[in-house]
Short mmCIF file of C-alpha atoms in Angstrom, two decimals:
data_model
loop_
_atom_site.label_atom_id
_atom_site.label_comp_id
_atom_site.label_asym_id
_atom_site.label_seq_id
_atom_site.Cartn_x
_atom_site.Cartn_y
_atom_site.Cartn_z
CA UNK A 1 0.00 0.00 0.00
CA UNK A 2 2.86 2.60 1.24
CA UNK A 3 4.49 1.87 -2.80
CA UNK A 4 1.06 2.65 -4.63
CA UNK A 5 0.49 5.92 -2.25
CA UNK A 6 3.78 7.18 -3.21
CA UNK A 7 3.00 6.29 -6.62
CA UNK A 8 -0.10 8.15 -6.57
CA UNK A 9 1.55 11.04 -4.97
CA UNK A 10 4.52 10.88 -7.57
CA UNK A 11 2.40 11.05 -10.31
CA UNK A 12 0.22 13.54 -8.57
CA UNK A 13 3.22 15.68 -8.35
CA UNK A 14 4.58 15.52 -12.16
CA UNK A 15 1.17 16.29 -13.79
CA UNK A 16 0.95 19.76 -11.64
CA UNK A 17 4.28 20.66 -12.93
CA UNK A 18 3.27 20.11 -16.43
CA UNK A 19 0.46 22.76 -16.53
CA UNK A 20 0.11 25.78 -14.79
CA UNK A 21 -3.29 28.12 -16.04
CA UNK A 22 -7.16 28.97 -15.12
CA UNK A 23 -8.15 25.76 -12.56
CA UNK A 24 -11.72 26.97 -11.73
CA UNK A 25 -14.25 24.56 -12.64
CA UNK A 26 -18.12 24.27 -11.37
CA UNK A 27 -18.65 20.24 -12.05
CA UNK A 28 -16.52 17.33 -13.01
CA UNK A 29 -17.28 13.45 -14.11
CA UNK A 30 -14.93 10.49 -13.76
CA UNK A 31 -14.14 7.60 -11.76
CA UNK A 32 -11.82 7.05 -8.17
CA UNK A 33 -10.14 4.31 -7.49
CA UNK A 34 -8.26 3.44 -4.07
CA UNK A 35 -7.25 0.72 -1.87
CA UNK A 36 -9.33 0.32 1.24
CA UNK A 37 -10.13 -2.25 4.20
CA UNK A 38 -8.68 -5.60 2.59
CA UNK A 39 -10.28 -4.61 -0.81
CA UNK A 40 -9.76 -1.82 -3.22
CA UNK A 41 -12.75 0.11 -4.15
CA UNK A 42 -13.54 1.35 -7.57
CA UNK A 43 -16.11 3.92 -7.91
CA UNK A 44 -17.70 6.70 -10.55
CA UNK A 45 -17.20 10.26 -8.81
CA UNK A 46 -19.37 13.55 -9.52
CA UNK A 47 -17.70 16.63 -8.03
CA UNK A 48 -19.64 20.01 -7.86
CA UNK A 49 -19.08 23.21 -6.54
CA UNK A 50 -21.89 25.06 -4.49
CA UNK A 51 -20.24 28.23 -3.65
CA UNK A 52 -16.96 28.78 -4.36
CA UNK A 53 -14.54 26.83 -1.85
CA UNK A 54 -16.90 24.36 -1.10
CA UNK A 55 -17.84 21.45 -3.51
CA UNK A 56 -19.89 18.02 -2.97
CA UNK A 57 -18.11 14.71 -3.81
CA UNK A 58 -20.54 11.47 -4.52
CA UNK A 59 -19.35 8.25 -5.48
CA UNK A 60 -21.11 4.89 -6.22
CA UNK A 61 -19.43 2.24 -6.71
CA UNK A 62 -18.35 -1.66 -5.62
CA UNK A 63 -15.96 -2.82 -3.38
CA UNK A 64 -15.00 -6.60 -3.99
CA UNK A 65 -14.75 -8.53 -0.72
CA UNK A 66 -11.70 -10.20 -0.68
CA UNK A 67 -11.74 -13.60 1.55
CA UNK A 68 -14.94 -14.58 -0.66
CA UNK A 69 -15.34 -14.88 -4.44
CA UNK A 70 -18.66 -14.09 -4.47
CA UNK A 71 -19.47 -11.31 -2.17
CA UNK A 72 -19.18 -7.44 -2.40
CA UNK A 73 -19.68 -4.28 -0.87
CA UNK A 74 -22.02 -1.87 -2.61
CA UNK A 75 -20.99 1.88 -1.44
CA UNK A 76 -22.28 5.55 -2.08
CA UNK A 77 -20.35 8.13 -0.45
CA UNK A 78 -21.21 11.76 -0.35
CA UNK A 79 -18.84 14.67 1.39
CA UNK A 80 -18.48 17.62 1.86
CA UNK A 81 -14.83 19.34 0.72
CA UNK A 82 -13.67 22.98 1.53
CA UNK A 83 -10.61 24.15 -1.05
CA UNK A 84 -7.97 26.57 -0.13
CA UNK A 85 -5.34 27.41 -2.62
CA UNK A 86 -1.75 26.55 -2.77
CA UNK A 87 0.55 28.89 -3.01
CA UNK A 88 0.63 30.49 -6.75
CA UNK A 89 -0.16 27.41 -8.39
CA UNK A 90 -3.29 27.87 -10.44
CA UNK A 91 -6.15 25.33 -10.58
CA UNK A 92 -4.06 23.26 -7.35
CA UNK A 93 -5.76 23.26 -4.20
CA UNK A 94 -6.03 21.52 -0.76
CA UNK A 95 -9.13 20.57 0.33
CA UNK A 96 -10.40 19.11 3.75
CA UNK A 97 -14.09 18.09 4.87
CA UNK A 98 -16.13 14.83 5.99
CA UNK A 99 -18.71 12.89 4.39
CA UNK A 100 -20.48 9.69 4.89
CA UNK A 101 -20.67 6.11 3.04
CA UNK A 102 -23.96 3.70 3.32
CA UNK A 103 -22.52 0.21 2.22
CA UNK A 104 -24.56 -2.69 0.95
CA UNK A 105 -23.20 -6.14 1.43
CA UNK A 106 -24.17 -8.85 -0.82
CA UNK A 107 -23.21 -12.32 -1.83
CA UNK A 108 -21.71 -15.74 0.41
CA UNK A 109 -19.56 -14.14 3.26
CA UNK A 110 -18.11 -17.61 4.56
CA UNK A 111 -19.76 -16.75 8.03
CA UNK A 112 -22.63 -17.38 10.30
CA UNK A 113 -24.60 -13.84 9.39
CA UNK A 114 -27.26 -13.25 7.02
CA UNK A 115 -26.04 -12.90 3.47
CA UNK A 116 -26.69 -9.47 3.15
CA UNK A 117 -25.71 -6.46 5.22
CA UNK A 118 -25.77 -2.77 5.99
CA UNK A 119 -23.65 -0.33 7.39
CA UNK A 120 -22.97 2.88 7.30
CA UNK A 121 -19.61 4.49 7.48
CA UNK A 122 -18.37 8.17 8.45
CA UNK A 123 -15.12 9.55 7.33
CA UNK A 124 -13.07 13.10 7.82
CA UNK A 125 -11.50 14.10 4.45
CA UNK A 126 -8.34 15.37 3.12
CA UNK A 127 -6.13 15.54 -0.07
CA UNK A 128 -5.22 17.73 -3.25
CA UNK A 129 -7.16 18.89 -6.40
CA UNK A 130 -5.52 20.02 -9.60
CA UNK A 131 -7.58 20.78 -12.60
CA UNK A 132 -5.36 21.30 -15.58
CA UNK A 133 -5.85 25.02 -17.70
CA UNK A 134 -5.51 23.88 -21.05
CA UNK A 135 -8.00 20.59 -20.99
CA UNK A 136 -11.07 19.86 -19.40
CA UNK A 137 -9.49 17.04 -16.80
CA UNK A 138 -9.18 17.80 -12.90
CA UNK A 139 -7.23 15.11 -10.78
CA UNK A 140 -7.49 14.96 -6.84
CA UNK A 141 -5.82 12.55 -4.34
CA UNK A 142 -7.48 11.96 -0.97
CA UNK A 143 -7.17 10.06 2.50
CA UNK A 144 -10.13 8.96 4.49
CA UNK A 145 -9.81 7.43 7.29
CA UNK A 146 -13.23 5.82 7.62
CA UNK A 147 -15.32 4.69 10.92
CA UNK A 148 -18.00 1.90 10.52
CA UNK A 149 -20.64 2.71 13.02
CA UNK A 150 -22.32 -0.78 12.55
CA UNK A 151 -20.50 -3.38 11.26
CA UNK A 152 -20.48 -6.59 12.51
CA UNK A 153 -17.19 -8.00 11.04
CA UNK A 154 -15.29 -6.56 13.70
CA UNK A 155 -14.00 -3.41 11.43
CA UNK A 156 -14.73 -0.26 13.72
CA UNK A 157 -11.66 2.01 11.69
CA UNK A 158 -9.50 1.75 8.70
CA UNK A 159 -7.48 3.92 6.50
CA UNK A 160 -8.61 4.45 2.90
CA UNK A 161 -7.42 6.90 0.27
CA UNK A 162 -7.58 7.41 -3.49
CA UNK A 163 -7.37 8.85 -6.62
CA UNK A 164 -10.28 10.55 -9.00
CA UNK A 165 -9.65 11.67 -12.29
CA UNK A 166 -12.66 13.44 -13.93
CA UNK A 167 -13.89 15.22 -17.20
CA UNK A 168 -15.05 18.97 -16.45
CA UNK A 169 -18.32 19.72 -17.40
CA UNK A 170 -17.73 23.47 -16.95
#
């Protein structure tokens, strides 16, 4: 996990050097991927701003559960982020915030519980957004460090972080 963050971070860190121009956008379409509690989730992501520094995240998306070949998580996360700029770097920004995650369990678990399951997660968020001035594409990198409130696997906290990269819609 450390070797992919520091790939993500590496790669985060070459494509803001390569453009520097305009980064305001009001919405953005794509996908995030990230690793996550024993599984790596891979989710569609719609960004929008509703004032200036503050924008809305939602994802939906799977998460495979890994000691069983035929069992997932189904998630939808929403958040909230607030974006401060960095430095004179246009169109990168930090943003922090919270949101929370519903998550749908389906499929053969290997255990004693029903086959299907709810919880619902809470997480603080942090990371970087960069939206590029000469194409429509904005790329973020985040960290959440999620808390199940009712999950009866015995997972009360892990860490989980990603990377979106979206189309800007405007």
């Amino acid at each position: 996990m450390k070797k992919r963050l520091l790939i993500l971070v590496c790669s985060f860190g070459m494509l803001v050097s390569a453009s520097a121009q305009d980064g305001d956008y009001k919405s953005a379409i794509g996908g995030r991927v990230g690793p996550s509690y024993s599984s790596f989730d891979i989710a569609g992501s719609y960004k929008f701003f509703i004032t200036k520094p503050g924008a809305i995240e939602l994802n939906v998306g799977v998460r495979p559960y890994t000691y069983s070949h035929s069992a997932l998580d189904l998630t939808f996360s929403a958040s909230y982020q607030h974006h401060f700029p960095i430095g004179n770097v246009e169109g990168l920004k930090w943003f922090v915030g919270g949101g929370l995650s519903p998550v749908l369990g389906v499929g053969d678990y290997y255990d004693y519980y029903d086959r299907k399951r709810f919880g619902l997660e809470i997480f603080p968020t942090g990371g970087a957004d960069y939206k590029f001035g000469n194409i429509p594409l904005n790329v973020s990198v985040d960290f959440r460090p999620t808390i199940a409130l009712n999950d009866r696997y015995g997972r009360s906290f892990y860490p989980s972080a990603g990377a979106s990269v979206r189309y800007t819609l405007n």
